[in-house]
């Protein structure tokens, strides 16, 4: 059973099982945090090139986040010690920045979450380094389409199952696998809140969408099977069959008529092929 709540000063900062229905103040806070998150990814674009390390990307993200008056929400989150996640090629998500050098033909996801005035702007997109083979570019494009098809379903009266269903249908039409082990999430003053946003599903199932809900959609799509394997670092998830994986993420809020995307790039850079 799904329950909804109007957050109060006491509950707004705590994770709840009920789904929070936020007001205009939250939407304004999310707009600002989401805008900064998108601008951080925009600024990375020229920098993500063969020869750069994932640790250097993390340094830039940290600096840009602080310059924007925010704090990287991942820094110290459950023991995570970095300002973003950088997930290369067969890494599905939560790749830890370090000495790894980006090479020609790599695809990578960079996921940032600036915490600005108490609000979390959570977004990720794919970057292409150098000359990327068509097969990998196709996976990136279809994954972006999956996110946007899901967002089209995000409106009052629809259900989370409608969102998952279109994502799954589109991915599987291309014989890709949708990762089941990680999902989108409610957010706001809380980083990971109810509901869980699963990227597969059946129409008309799951929680009904209502104005004021704020959550991410962040499909992880594998070039092969959906299975994952966790590395010994306890964070990095890779494809079990070693195929490539892609992901895009936006933070959105349900409005009276549809939804507002908080993490759109002011310059349109959120969208492949980033011409
Ligand atoms: N930004 C990720 C998400 O989309 C969460 C990363 S948590 C970390 O939910 F600790 F791995 F960074
Ligand atoms: Co997220
Ligand atoms: Co994220």
Coordinates of C-alpha atoms and ligand atoms in Angstrom, one line a residue:
X1 CA 0.0 0.0 0.0
X2 CA 1.3 3.4 -0.9
X3 CA 0.9 6.3 1.6
X4 CA 1.6 10.0 1.0
X5 CA 2.5 12.8 3.4
X6 CA 2.9 16.5 3.5
X7 CA 6.4 17.0 4.9
X8 CA 6.8 19.1 8.1
X9 CA 9.9 20.8 9.5
X10 CA 10.5 17.5 11.4
X11 CA 10.0 15.0 8.6
X12 CA 11.5 16.9 5.7
X13 CA 15.0 15.9 6.6
X14 CA 14.3 12.3 7.4
X15 CA 13.8 9.3 5.1
X16 CA 10.2 8.1 5.3
X17 CA 8.3 5.2 3.9
X18 CA 5.5 7.5 2.9
X19 CA 6.0 9.5 -0.3
X20 CA 6.4 13.2 0.4
X21 CA 4.3 15.6 -1.5
X22 CA 6.4 18.8 -1.7
X23 CA 5.3 22.4 -2.0
X24 CA 6.6 25.4 -4.0
X25 CA 9.5 26.0 -1.7
X26 CA 10.9 22.5 -2.4
X27 CA 10.5 23.0 -6.1
X28 CA 12.4 26.3 -5.9
X29 CA 15.2 24.6 -3.9
X30 CA 15.4 21.7 -6.4
X31 CA 15.4 24.0 -9.4
X32 CA 18.5 25.8 -8.0
X33 CA 20.3 22.6 -7.0
X34 CA 19.4 20.8 -10.2
X35 CA 20.6 23.8 -12.3
X36 CA 23.9 23.7 -10.6
X37 CA 24.2 19.9 -11.1
X38 CA 23.6 20.3 -14.8
X39 CA 26.1 23.2 -15.1
X40 CA 28.8 21.1 -13.4
X41 CA 28.3 18.3 -16.0
X42 CA 28.3 21.0 -18.8
X43 CA 31.6 22.3 -17.6
X44 CA 33.1 18.8 -17.6
X45 CA 32.3 18.2 -21.3
X46 CA 35.4 19.8 -22.9
X47 CA 37.6 18.2 -20.2
X48 CA 36.5 14.6 -20.6
X49 CA 39.2 13.4 -23.1
X50 CA 41.5 10.5 -23.6
X51 CA 44.5 10.8 -21.2
X52 CA 42.5 12.4 -18.3
X53 CA 42.1 10.3 -15.1
X54 CA 38.8 9.7 -13.4
X55 CA 40.4 11.3 -10.2
X56 CA 41.0 14.5 -12.1
X57 CA 37.3 14.6 -13.1
X58 CA 36.5 14.2 -9.4
X59 CA 38.7 17.1 -8.5
X60 CA 37.0 19.4 -11.0
X61 CA 33.5 18.3 -9.7
X62 CA 34.5 19.0 -6.1
X63 CA 35.9 22.4 -7.0
X64 CA 32.9 23.4 -9.2
X65 CA 30.4 22.2 -6.5
X66 CA 32.1 24.3 -3.8
X67 CA 32.4 27.3 -6.2
X68 CA 28.7 27.0 -6.7
X69 CA 28.1 27.3 -3.0
X70 CA 27.2 23.6 -2.6
X71 CA 28.7 20.5 -1.1
X72 CA 29.1 17.2 -2.9
X73 CA 26.4 15.0 -1.3
X74 CA 28.4 11.9 -2.0
X75 CA 31.4 13.1 0.1
X76 CA 31.1 11.0 3.3
X77 CA 27.9 9.4 2.2
X78 CA 27.9 5.9 3.8
X79 CA 31.7 6.0 3.8
X80 CA 32.0 7.1 0.1
X81 CA 35.0 9.5 -0.1
X82 CA 34.5 11.2 -3.5
X83 CA 32.6 14.0 -5.1
X84 CA 31.1 12.1 -7.9
X85 CA 30.9 8.6 -9.5
X86 CA 32.7 7.9 -12.7
X87 CA 31.5 4.7 -14.4
X88 CA 33.6 3.6 -17.4
X89 CA 32.5 1.1 -20.1
X90 CA 31.4 -2.1 -18.4
X91 CA 30.9 -0.3 -15.0
X92 CA 27.2 0.1 -14.4
X93 CA 27.3 2.7 -11.6
X94 CA 29.2 3.9 -8.5
X95 CA 32.6 3.8 -10.2
X96 CA 35.1 5.2 -7.8
X97 CA 37.3 8.0 -9.2
X98 CA 41.1 7.3 -9.0
X99 CA 44.1 6.8 -11.2
X100 CA 42.3 5.1 -14.1
X101 CA 43.1 6.9 -17.4
X102 CA 40.3 7.5 -19.9
X103 CA 41.2 6.1 -23.3
X104 CA 40.1 6.7 -26.9
X105 CA 36.8 5.0 -27.5
X106 CA 35.6 4.8 -23.9
X107 CA 32.1 5.7 -22.8
X108 CA 31.6 6.9 -19.3
X109 CA 28.9 8.1 -16.9
X110 CA 29.5 10.9 -14.6
X111 CA 27.0 11.3 -11.7
X112 CA 27.0 14.4 -9.6
X113 CA 24.8 15.5 -6.6
X114 CA 25.5 19.0 -5.3
X115 CA 23.8 19.7 -2.0
X116 CA 22.7 23.3 -2.3
X117 CA 21.0 25.1 0.6
X118 CA 19.8 21.7 1.8
X119 CA 18.5 20.4 -1.6
X120 CA 20.0 17.6 -3.6
X121 CA 20.4 18.0 -7.4
X122 CA 21.1 14.5 -8.7
X123 CA 22.0 14.0 -12.3
X124 CA 24.2 11.9 -14.6
X125 CA 25.0 11.7 -18.2
X126 CA 27.2 9.8 -20.6
X127 CA 30.4 11.2 -22.1
X128 CA 32.2 9.9 -25.1
X129 CA 36.0 10.0 -25.2
X130 CA 37.5 10.3 -28.7
X131 CA 36.3 8.0 -31.4
X132 CA 33.6 5.8 -30.0
X133 CA 32.4 2.7 -32.0
X134 CA 28.9 2.9 -33.4
X135 CA 27.7 0.0 -31.2
X136 CA 28.6 1.9 -28.0
X137 CA 27.1 5.1 -29.3
X138 CA 23.9 3.3 -30.1
X139 CA 23.7 2.0 -26.5
X140 CA 24.2 5.6 -25.2
X141 CA 21.5 7.0 -27.5
X142 CA 18.9 4.3 -26.6
X143 CA 19.6 4.7 -22.9
X144 CA 18.9 8.5 -23.2
X145 CA 15.7 7.7 -25.1
X146 CA 14.7 5.3 -22.3
X147 CA 15.1 8.1 -19.7
X148 CA 13.1 10.6 -21.8
X149 CA 10.3 8.1 -22.5
X150 CA 10.1 7.4 -18.8
X151 CA 9.9 11.1 -18.1
X152 CA 7.0 11.4 -20.6
X153 CA 5.1 9.0 -18.4
X154 CA 5.8 11.0 -15.3
X155 CA 2.5 12.9 -14.8
X156 CA -0.4 12.9 -12.3
X157 CA -2.8 9.9 -12.6
X158 CA -0.1 7.7 -14.1
X159 CA 1.8 5.1 -12.1
X160 CA 5.4 4.3 -11.5
X161 CA 4.8 1.1 -13.3
X162 CA 4.0 3.1 -16.4
X163 CA 7.5 4.7 -16.2
X164 CA 9.2 1.4 -15.7
X165 CA 7.2 -0.2 -18.5
X166 CA 8.2 2.2 -21.3
X167 CA 11.9 2.1 -20.2
X168 CA 11.9 -1.7 -20.2
X169 CA 10.0 -2.0 -23.5
X170 CA 12.3 0.4 -25.3
X171 CA 15.5 -1.2 -24.0
X172 CA 14.4 -4.8 -24.7
X173 CA 13.2 -3.9 -28.2
X174 CA 16.9 -3.2 -28.8
X175 CA 17.9 -6.5 -27.0
X176 CA 19.5 -4.6 -24.2
X177 CA 19.1 -5.6 -20.5
X178 CA 17.6 -3.3 -17.8
X179 CA 19.5 -3.4 -14.5
X180 CA 17.2 -4.4 -11.6
X181 CA 19.7 -4.1 -8.7
X182 CA 19.7 -0.3 -8.6
X183 CA 16.8 2.1 -9.0
X184 CA 15.8 5.8 -9.0
X185 CA 14.6 7.4 -5.8
X186 CA 12.7 10.1 -4.1
X187 CA 14.9 13.0 -3.1
X188 CA 14.8 16.6 -1.8
X189 CA 16.3 17.5 1.6
X190 CA 16.9 13.7 1.8
X191 CA 19.3 12.2 -0.8
X192 CA 17.6 8.8 -1.1
X193 CA 14.0 8.8 -0.1
X194 CA 10.7 6.9 -1.0
X195 CA 9.7 5.9 -3.6
X196 CA 12.0 3.4 -5.2
X197 CA 11.8 4.1 -8.9
X198 CA 12.3 0.7 -10.6
X199 CA 13.2 0.9 -14.3
X200 CA 11.0 -2.1 -15.3
X201 CA 7.3 -2.7 -14.7
X202 CA 3.8 -3.2 -15.8
X203 CA 1.4 -0.4 -16.7
X204 CA -0.9 0.7 -14.0
X205 CA 1.1 -0.8 -11.2
X206 CA 3.1 0.7 -8.3
X207 CA 2.5 4.0 -6.6
X208 CA 0.2 6.5 -8.3
X209 CA 2.0 9.8 -9.3
X210 CA 0.7 12.9 -7.6
X211 CA 1.7 16.6 -7.9
X212 CA 4.5 17.4 -5.4
X213 CA 6.3 14.1 -5.7
X214 CA 10.1 14.6 -6.4
X215 CA 12.2 11.7 -7.6
X216 CA 15.0 10.7 -10.0
X217 CA 14.7 8.4 -13.0
X218 CA 18.1 6.9 -13.8
X219 CA 17.9 3.8 -16.0
X220 CA 21.0 1.7 -16.3
X221 CA 21.0 -0.2 -19.5
X222 CA 23.4 -3.1 -20.4
X223 CA 24.5 -4.0 -23.9
X224 CA 23.9 -7.6 -22.9
X225 CA 22.1 -9.3 -20.0
X226 CA 20.9 -7.3 -16.9
X227 CA 23.0 -9.2 -14.4
X228 CA 25.5 -7.3 -12.2
X229 CA 28.7 -8.2 -10.2
X230 CA 30.0 -6.2 -7.3
X231 CA 33.7 -5.5 -7.1
X232 CA 35.6 -6.0 -3.8
X233 CA 35.7 -2.3 -3.2
X234 CA 32.0 -2.7 -2.1
X235 CA 30.8 0.1 -4.5
X236 CA 31.6 -0.6 -8.1
X237 CA 28.9 -2.5 -10.0
X238 CA 29.9 -4.1 -13.3
X239 CA 28.0 -6.1 -15.9
X240 CA 28.3 -9.8 -15.2
X241 CA 28.7 -10.6 -18.9
X242 CA 31.3 -7.8 -19.3
X243 CA 29.2 -5.9 -21.9
X244 CA 29.0 -2.1 -21.9
X245 CA 26.5 -0.3 -19.7
X246 CA 25.1 3.2 -20.0
X247 CA 23.0 5.5 -17.7
X248 CA 21.3 8.9 -17.7
X249 CA 19.7 10.5 -14.7
X250 CA 17.4 13.5 -14.2
X251 CA 15.8 14.8 -11.0
X252 CA 12.1 15.7 -11.7
X253 CA 9.1 17.0 -9.8
X254 CA 5.5 16.0 -10.6
X255 CA 3.3 19.1 -11.4
X256 CA -0.5 19.5 -11.9
X257 CA 0.0 18.8 -15.7
X258 CA 3.1 16.7 -16.1
X259 CA 6.5 17.2 -14.6
X260 CA 9.4 19.6 -14.3
X261 CA 12.9 18.5 -15.0
X262 CA 15.2 20.2 -12.5
X263 CA 18.5 19.0 -14.1
X264 CA 18.2 20.2 -17.7
X265 CA 21.4 21.8 -19.1
X266 CA 20.9 25.5 -19.8
X267 CA 22.8 24.9 -23.0
X268 CA 21.2 21.6 -24.1
X269 CA 24.3 19.5 -23.3
X270 CA 22.3 16.9 -21.4
X271 CA 21.3 15.3 -24.7
X272 CA 23.5 13.1 -26.9
X273 CA 25.3 13.3 -29.3
X274 CA 26.4 16.6 -27.7
X275 CA 27.1 18.1 -31.2
Ligands
LIG1 N1 24.2 9.8 -7.4 C1 23.9 8.4 -7.1 C2 22.5 8.3 -7.4 O1 22.1 8.5 -8.5 C3 24.3 8.0 -5.7 C4 25.7 7.9 -5.5 S1 26.0 7.4 -3.9 C5 27.7 7.2 -3.8 O2 21.6 7.9 -6.5 F1 28.0 7.1 -2.6 F2 27.9 6.1 -4.6 F3 28.3 8.2 -4.4
LIG2 CO1 20.1 9.2 -8.1
LIG3 CO1 23.0 10.2 -9.3

